[in-house]
Protein backbone atom coordinates (compact mmCIF):
# COMPACT_ATOMS: atom_id res chain seq x y z
CA UNK A 1 0.00 0.00 0.00
CA UNK A 2 1.24 3.50 -0.73
CA UNK A 3 -0.12 6.75 0.56
CA UNK A 4 -2.72 8.76 -1.27
CA UNK A 5 -1.85 11.96 -3.08
CA UNK A 6 -4.55 14.60 -2.76
CA UNK A 7 -5.36 18.10 -3.90
CA UNK A 8 -8.21 19.73 -1.99
CA UNK A 9 -9.75 23.07 -2.93
CA UNK A 10 -11.02 25.30 -0.14
CA UNK A 11 -13.46 27.76 -1.68
CA UNK A 12 -13.89 29.55 1.66
CA UNK A 13 -16.83 32.02 1.57
CA UNK A 14 -16.72 32.55 -2.20
CA UNK A 15 -19.06 31.88 -5.15
CA UNK A 16 -22.82 32.18 -5.24
CA UNK A 17 -24.88 29.17 -6.21
CA UNK A 18 -24.67 29.63 -9.99
CA UNK A 19 -20.98 30.57 -9.88
CA UNK A 20 -20.30 27.42 -7.89
CA UNK A 21 -22.10 25.30 -10.49
CA UNK A 22 -20.10 26.96 -13.27
CA UNK A 23 -16.80 26.42 -11.48
CA UNK A 24 -17.44 22.73 -10.93
CA UNK A 25 -18.49 22.31 -14.55
CA UNK A 26 -15.22 23.93 -15.71
CA UNK A 27 -13.15 21.78 -13.36
CA UNK A 28 -14.87 18.59 -14.52
CA UNK A 29 -14.31 19.52 -18.18
CA UNK A 30 -10.59 20.11 -17.65
CA UNK A 31 -9.67 17.34 -15.23
CA UNK A 32 -7.64 14.51 -16.70
CA UNK A 33 -7.93 10.96 -15.38
CA UNK A 34 -5.63 10.82 -12.38
CA UNK A 35 -4.81 8.72 -9.34
CA UNK A 36 -4.70 11.92 -7.27
CA UNK A 37 -7.77 12.36 -5.11
CA UNK A 38 -9.31 15.74 -5.84
CA UNK A 39 -11.59 17.16 -3.15
CA UNK A 40 -13.82 20.22 -3.54
CA UNK A 41 -14.51 21.79 -0.15
CA UNK A 42 -17.39 24.13 -0.80
CA UNK A 43 -19.67 26.34 1.27
CA UNK A 44 -22.61 24.38 2.70
CA UNK A 45 -25.14 25.73 0.20
CA UNK A 46 -23.19 24.22 -2.71
CA UNK A 47 -22.76 20.72 -1.34
CA UNK A 48 -25.91 19.24 -2.81
CA UNK A 49 -25.46 20.56 -6.33
CA UNK A 50 -21.73 19.79 -6.43
CA UNK A 51 -22.45 16.24 -5.24
CA UNK A 52 -24.78 15.78 -8.21
CA UNK A 53 -22.24 17.24 -10.67
CA UNK A 54 -19.38 14.98 -9.60
CA UNK A 55 -21.18 11.77 -8.77
CA UNK A 56 -19.99 9.82 -11.83
CA UNK A 57 -16.44 11.10 -11.79
CA UNK A 58 -13.89 8.89 -10.13
CA UNK A 59 -11.33 10.57 -7.91
CA UNK A 60 -13.41 13.71 -7.48
CA UNK A 61 -14.78 14.07 -3.96
CA UNK A 62 -16.81 16.54 -1.98
CA UNK A 63 -15.99 18.15 1.36
CA UNK A 64 -17.34 20.78 3.74
CA UNK A 65 -15.24 23.46 5.42
CA UNK A 66 -16.56 23.14 8.95
CA UNK A 67 -19.02 21.15 11.05
CA UNK A 68 -20.56 21.29 14.50
CA UNK A 69 -19.29 19.00 17.21
CA UNK A 70 -22.73 17.88 18.43
CA UNK A 71 -24.81 15.33 16.55
CA UNK A 72 -28.00 17.43 16.54
CA UNK A 73 -29.99 19.85 18.67
CA UNK A 74 -30.73 23.48 19.39
CA UNK A 75 -27.70 25.05 17.70
CA UNK A 76 -29.30 27.59 15.40
CA UNK A 77 -27.36 28.16 12.22
CA UNK A 78 -25.05 25.19 12.66
CA UNK A 79 -24.58 22.10 10.47
CA UNK A 80 -23.96 18.59 11.78
CA UNK A 81 -21.55 16.01 10.42
CA UNK A 82 -24.45 13.64 9.66
CA UNK A 83 -26.11 16.36 7.53
CA UNK A 84 -22.88 16.85 5.60
CA UNK A 85 -22.50 13.12 5.06
CA UNK A 86 -26.12 12.81 3.98
CA UNK A 87 -25.63 15.08 0.94
CA UNK A 88 -22.77 12.95 -0.34
CA UNK A 89 -19.68 14.60 1.13
CA UNK A 90 -16.78 12.44 2.27
CA UNK A 91 -14.49 15.06 3.80
CA UNK A 92 -14.62 18.02 6.15
CA UNK A 93 -11.92 20.58 6.85
CA UNK A 94 -11.39 20.97 10.59
CA UNK A 95 -9.18 23.49 12.34
CA UNK A 96 -8.52 25.87 9.47
CA UNK A 97 -6.55 28.84 10.80
CA UNK A 98 -9.40 31.19 9.86
CA UNK A 99 -11.73 29.22 12.12
CA UNK A 100 -9.16 29.23 14.89
CA UNK A 101 -8.62 32.99 14.51
CA UNK A 102 -12.07 34.43 13.73
CA UNK A 103 -14.28 31.90 15.50
CA UNK A 104 -12.11 31.11 18.52
CA UNK A 105 -11.86 27.39 17.77
CA UNK A 106 -9.32 25.86 20.13
CA UNK A 107 -7.62 22.49 20.29
CA UNK A 108 -10.18 20.99 22.67
CA UNK A 109 -13.11 21.96 20.43
CA UNK A 110 -11.27 20.72 17.34
CA UNK A 111 -10.70 17.35 18.99
CA UNK A 112 -14.48 17.10 19.48
CA UNK A 113 -15.15 18.07 15.87
CA UNK A 114 -12.68 15.48 14.59
CA UNK A 115 -14.46 12.78 16.61
CA UNK A 116 -17.89 13.93 15.45
CA UNK A 117 -16.75 13.81 11.81
CA UNK A 118 -15.36 10.31 12.15
CA UNK A 119 -18.49 9.07 13.91
CA UNK A 120 -20.54 10.19 10.89
CA UNK A 121 -18.19 8.57 8.40
CA UNK A 122 -16.53 11.81 7.27
CA UNK A 123 -12.78 12.02 6.86
CA UNK A 124 -11.32 15.08 8.58
CA UNK A 125 -8.79 17.22 6.74
CA UNK A 126 -7.18 18.53 9.91
CA UNK A 127 -5.28 21.82 9.56
CA UNK A 128 -2.34 22.84 11.69
CA UNK A 129 0.28 25.54 11.32
CA UNK A 130 2.05 28.37 13.05
CA UNK A 131 1.66 32.15 13.01
CA UNK A 132 4.57 34.25 11.74
CA UNK A 133 5.65 35.20 15.29
CA UNK A 134 6.05 31.52 16.17
CA UNK A 135 8.11 30.86 13.03
CA UNK A 136 10.28 33.87 13.88
CA UNK A 137 10.82 32.54 17.39
CA UNK A 138 11.80 29.18 15.91
CA UNK A 139 9.21 27.23 17.95
CA UNK A 140 7.00 26.09 15.06
CA UNK A 141 7.74 22.39 15.57
CA UNK A 142 6.54 22.50 19.18
CA UNK A 143 3.40 24.44 18.31
CA UNK A 144 2.42 22.12 15.48
CA UNK A 145 3.14 19.10 17.68
CA UNK A 146 0.77 20.52 20.31
CA UNK A 147 -1.98 21.09 17.73
CA UNK A 148 -1.67 17.63 16.21
CA UNK A 149 -1.45 15.81 19.54
CA UNK A 150 -4.37 17.66 21.10
CA UNK A 151 -6.79 17.11 18.22
CA UNK A 152 -5.76 13.71 16.90
CA UNK A 153 -3.78 11.56 19.28
CA UNK A 154 -6.72 10.38 21.37
CA UNK A 155 -8.07 8.62 18.30
CA UNK A 156 -7.90 4.87 17.92
CA UNK A 157 -5.57 3.55 15.22
CA UNK A 158 -8.58 2.74 13.10
CA UNK A 159 -9.96 6.27 13.44
CA UNK A 160 -6.61 7.91 12.81
CA UNK A 161 -6.28 5.98 9.54
CA UNK A 162 -9.13 8.11 8.15
CA UNK A 163 -7.47 11.45 8.89
CA UNK A 164 -5.71 13.69 6.38
CA UNK A 165 -3.42 16.38 7.82
CA UNK A 166 -2.84 19.75 6.17
CA UNK A 167 0.15 21.78 7.28
CA UNK A 168 -0.68 25.41 6.61
CA UNK A 169 1.70 28.03 7.97
CA UNK A 170 -0.62 30.93 8.77
CA UNK A 171 1.84 33.46 7.35
CA UNK A 172 1.55 31.78 3.95
CA UNK A 173 -2.25 31.62 3.70
CA UNK A 174 -3.64 34.09 1.19
CA UNK A 175 -0.50 36.21 1.42
CA UNK A 176 1.33 35.11 -1.72
CA UNK A 177 4.22 34.05 0.56
CA UNK A 178 4.81 30.33 0.25
CA UNK A 179 6.88 28.24 2.61
CA UNK A 180 10.00 27.16 0.78
CA UNK A 181 9.97 23.54 -0.34
CA UNK A 182 12.61 22.89 2.35
CA UNK A 183 10.48 24.49 5.10
CA UNK A 184 7.47 22.44 4.00
CA UNK A 185 9.49 19.23 3.86
CA UNK A 186 11.02 19.84 7.28
CA UNK A 187 7.61 20.32 8.93
CA UNK A 188 5.97 17.42 7.09
CA UNK A 189 8.79 15.14 8.18
CA UNK A 190 8.35 16.35 11.75
CA UNK A 191 4.60 15.65 11.64
CA UNK A 192 5.25 12.20 10.20
CA UNK A 193 7.70 11.45 13.01
CA UNK A 194 5.08 12.45 15.60
CA UNK A 195 2.64 10.04 13.97
CA UNK A 196 5.27 7.30 13.94
CA UNK A 197 5.83 7.76 17.70
CA UNK A 198 2.10 7.52 18.40
CA UNK A 199 0.77 5.06 15.81
CA UNK A 200 3.87 3.36 14.39
CA UNK A 201 6.05 3.81 11.33
CA UNK A 202 3.69 2.03 8.97
CA UNK A 203 0.75 4.29 9.76
CA UNK A 204 3.01 7.36 9.56
CA UNK A 205 4.14 6.28 6.13
CA UNK A 206 0.54 5.88 4.97
CA UNK A 207 -0.77 9.21 6.29
CA UNK A 208 -1.50 11.85 3.67
CA UNK A 209 -0.01 15.21 4.70
CA UNK A 210 -0.93 18.18 2.52
CA UNK A 211 0.78 21.55 2.31
CA UNK A 212 -1.35 24.69 2.17
CA UNK A 213 -0.42 28.35 1.78
CA UNK A 214 -0.33 30.29 -1.50
CA UNK A 215 0.10 27.21 -3.69
CA UNK A 216 -0.16 28.28 -7.33
CA UNK A 217 0.44 26.51 -10.64
CA UNK A 218 3.95 27.97 -10.76
CA UNK A 219 5.15 26.66 -7.40
CA UNK A 220 3.07 23.49 -6.95
CA UNK A 221 5.38 21.01 -8.62
CA UNK A 222 8.40 21.90 -6.53
CA UNK A 223 6.48 21.77 -3.25
CA UNK A 224 4.65 18.54 -4.13
CA UNK A 225 7.98 17.04 -5.19
CA UNK A 226 9.18 16.94 -1.57
CA UNK A 227 9.25 13.40 -0.20
CA UNK A 228 6.87 14.05 2.72
CA UNK A 229 4.47 16.37 0.90
CA UNK A 230 1.51 14.43 -0.50
CA UNK A 231 -0.36 17.24 -2.25
CA UNK A 232 -2.00 20.47 -1.24
CA UNK A 233 -4.89 22.33 0.31
CA UNK A 234 -5.57 25.18 -2.07
CA UNK A 235 -7.45 28.38 -1.25
CA UNK A 236 -7.35 31.26 -3.74
CA UNK A 237 -6.17 29.19 -6.69
CA UNK A 238 -9.05 26.71 -6.25
CA UNK A 239 -11.49 29.41 -7.42
CA UNK A 240 -10.17 29.35 -10.99
CA UNK A 241 -10.65 26.10 -12.86
CA UNK A 242 -7.52 26.50 -14.98
CA UNK A 243 -5.29 27.17 -11.99
CA UNK A 244 -6.83 24.47 -9.83
CA UNK A 245 -6.55 21.82 -12.54
CA UNK A 246 -2.98 22.91 -13.32
CA UNK A 247 -2.17 22.36 -9.63
CA UNK A 248 -3.79 18.91 -9.75
CA UNK A 249 -1.75 18.18 -12.87
CA UNK A 250 1.42 19.09 -10.93
CA UNK A 251 0.98 15.86 -8.99
CA UNK A 252 1.06 13.68 -12.12
C1 LIG B 1 -6.29 27.88 2.60
O1 LIG B 1 -7.19 28.66 2.83
O2 LIG B 1 -6.33 26.75 3.11
C2 LIG B 1 -5.19 28.30 1.75
C3 LIG B 1 -4.14 27.56 1.69
O3 LIG B 1 -5.35 29.51 1.08
P1 LIG B 1 -4.39 30.11 -0.07
O4 LIG B 1 -4.07 28.96 -1.02
O5 LIG B 1 -5.20 31.17 -0.70
O6 LIG B 1 -3.17 30.60 0.61
Tab-separated table of N, CA and C and ligand atoms in Angstrom, residues 10 12 96 98 168 172-174 212-215 233-236, ligand 1:
chain	number	residue	atom	x	y	z
A	10	UNK	N	-10.219	24.671	-1.199
A	10	UNK	CA	-11.019	25.296	-0.141
A	10	UNK	C	-11.578	26.604	-0.703
A	12	UNK	N	-13.574	28.575	0.599
A	12	UNK	CA	-13.889	29.547	1.662
A	12	UNK	C	-15.279	30.152	1.418
A	96	UNK	N	-9.147	24.869	10.347
A	96	UNK	CA	-8.516	25.870	9.470
A	96	UNK	C	-8.135	27.088	10.307
A	98	UNK	N	-8.385	30.128	9.803
A	98	UNK	CA	-9.401	31.193	9.855
A	98	UNK	C	-10.473	30.869	10.889
A	168	UNK	N	-0.474	24.109	7.243
A	168	UNK	CA	-0.684	25.413	6.610
A	168	UNK	C	-0.079	26.504	7.491
A	172	UNK	N	1.527	32.050	5.401
A	172	UNK	CA	1.546	31.778	3.955
A	172	UNK	C	0.136	31.705	3.364
A	173	UNK	N	-0.890	31.789	4.206
A	173	UNK	CA	-2.251	31.622	3.695
A	173	UNK	C	-2.773	32.934	3.137
A	174	UNK	N	-3.052	32.921	1.844
A	174	UNK	CA	-3.638	34.089	1.187
A	174	UNK	C	-2.710	35.285	1.098
A	212	UNK	N	-0.471	23.611	2.601
A	212	UNK	CA	-1.352	24.695	2.165
A	212	UNK	C	-0.752	26.044	2.487
A	213	UNK	N	-0.933	26.990	1.571
A	213	UNK	CA	-0.421	28.347	1.784
A	213	UNK	C	0.143	28.892	0.486
A	214	UNK	N	-0.735	29.628	-0.250
A	214	UNK	CA	-0.326	30.285	-1.497
A	214	UNK	C	0.259	29.317	-2.531
A	215	UNK	N	-0.308	28.113	-2.605
A	215	UNK	CA	0.103	27.208	-3.687
A	215	UNK	C	-0.532	27.700	-4.985
A	233	UNK	N	-3.592	21.722	0.026
A	233	UNK	CA	-4.894	22.334	0.312
A	233	UNK	C	-4.810	23.737	-0.286
A	234	UNK	N	-5.704	24.007	-1.217
A	234	UNK	CA	-5.565	25.182	-2.072
A	234	UNK	C	-6.718	26.142	-1.817
A	235	UNK	N	-6.401	27.379	-1.461
A	235	UNK	CA	-7.450	28.378	-1.254
A	235	UNK	C	-7.711	29.161	-2.521
A	236	UNK	N	-7.090	30.342	-2.634
A	236	UNK	CA	-7.354	31.264	-3.741
A	236	UNK	C	-7.321	30.606	-5.122
B	1	LIG	C1	-6.286	27.878	2.604
B	1	LIG	O1	-7.193	28.663	2.833
B	1	LIG	O2	-6.328	26.746	3.108
B	1	LIG	C2	-5.193	28.302	1.751
B	1	LIG	C3	-4.138	27.556	1.686
B	1	LIG	O3	-5.350	29.508	1.078
B	1	LIG	P1	-4.388	30.114	-0.070
B	1	LIG	O4	-4.072	28.965	-1.019
B	1	LIG	O5	-5.200	31.172	-0.705
B	1	LIG	O6	-3.167	30.598	0.612
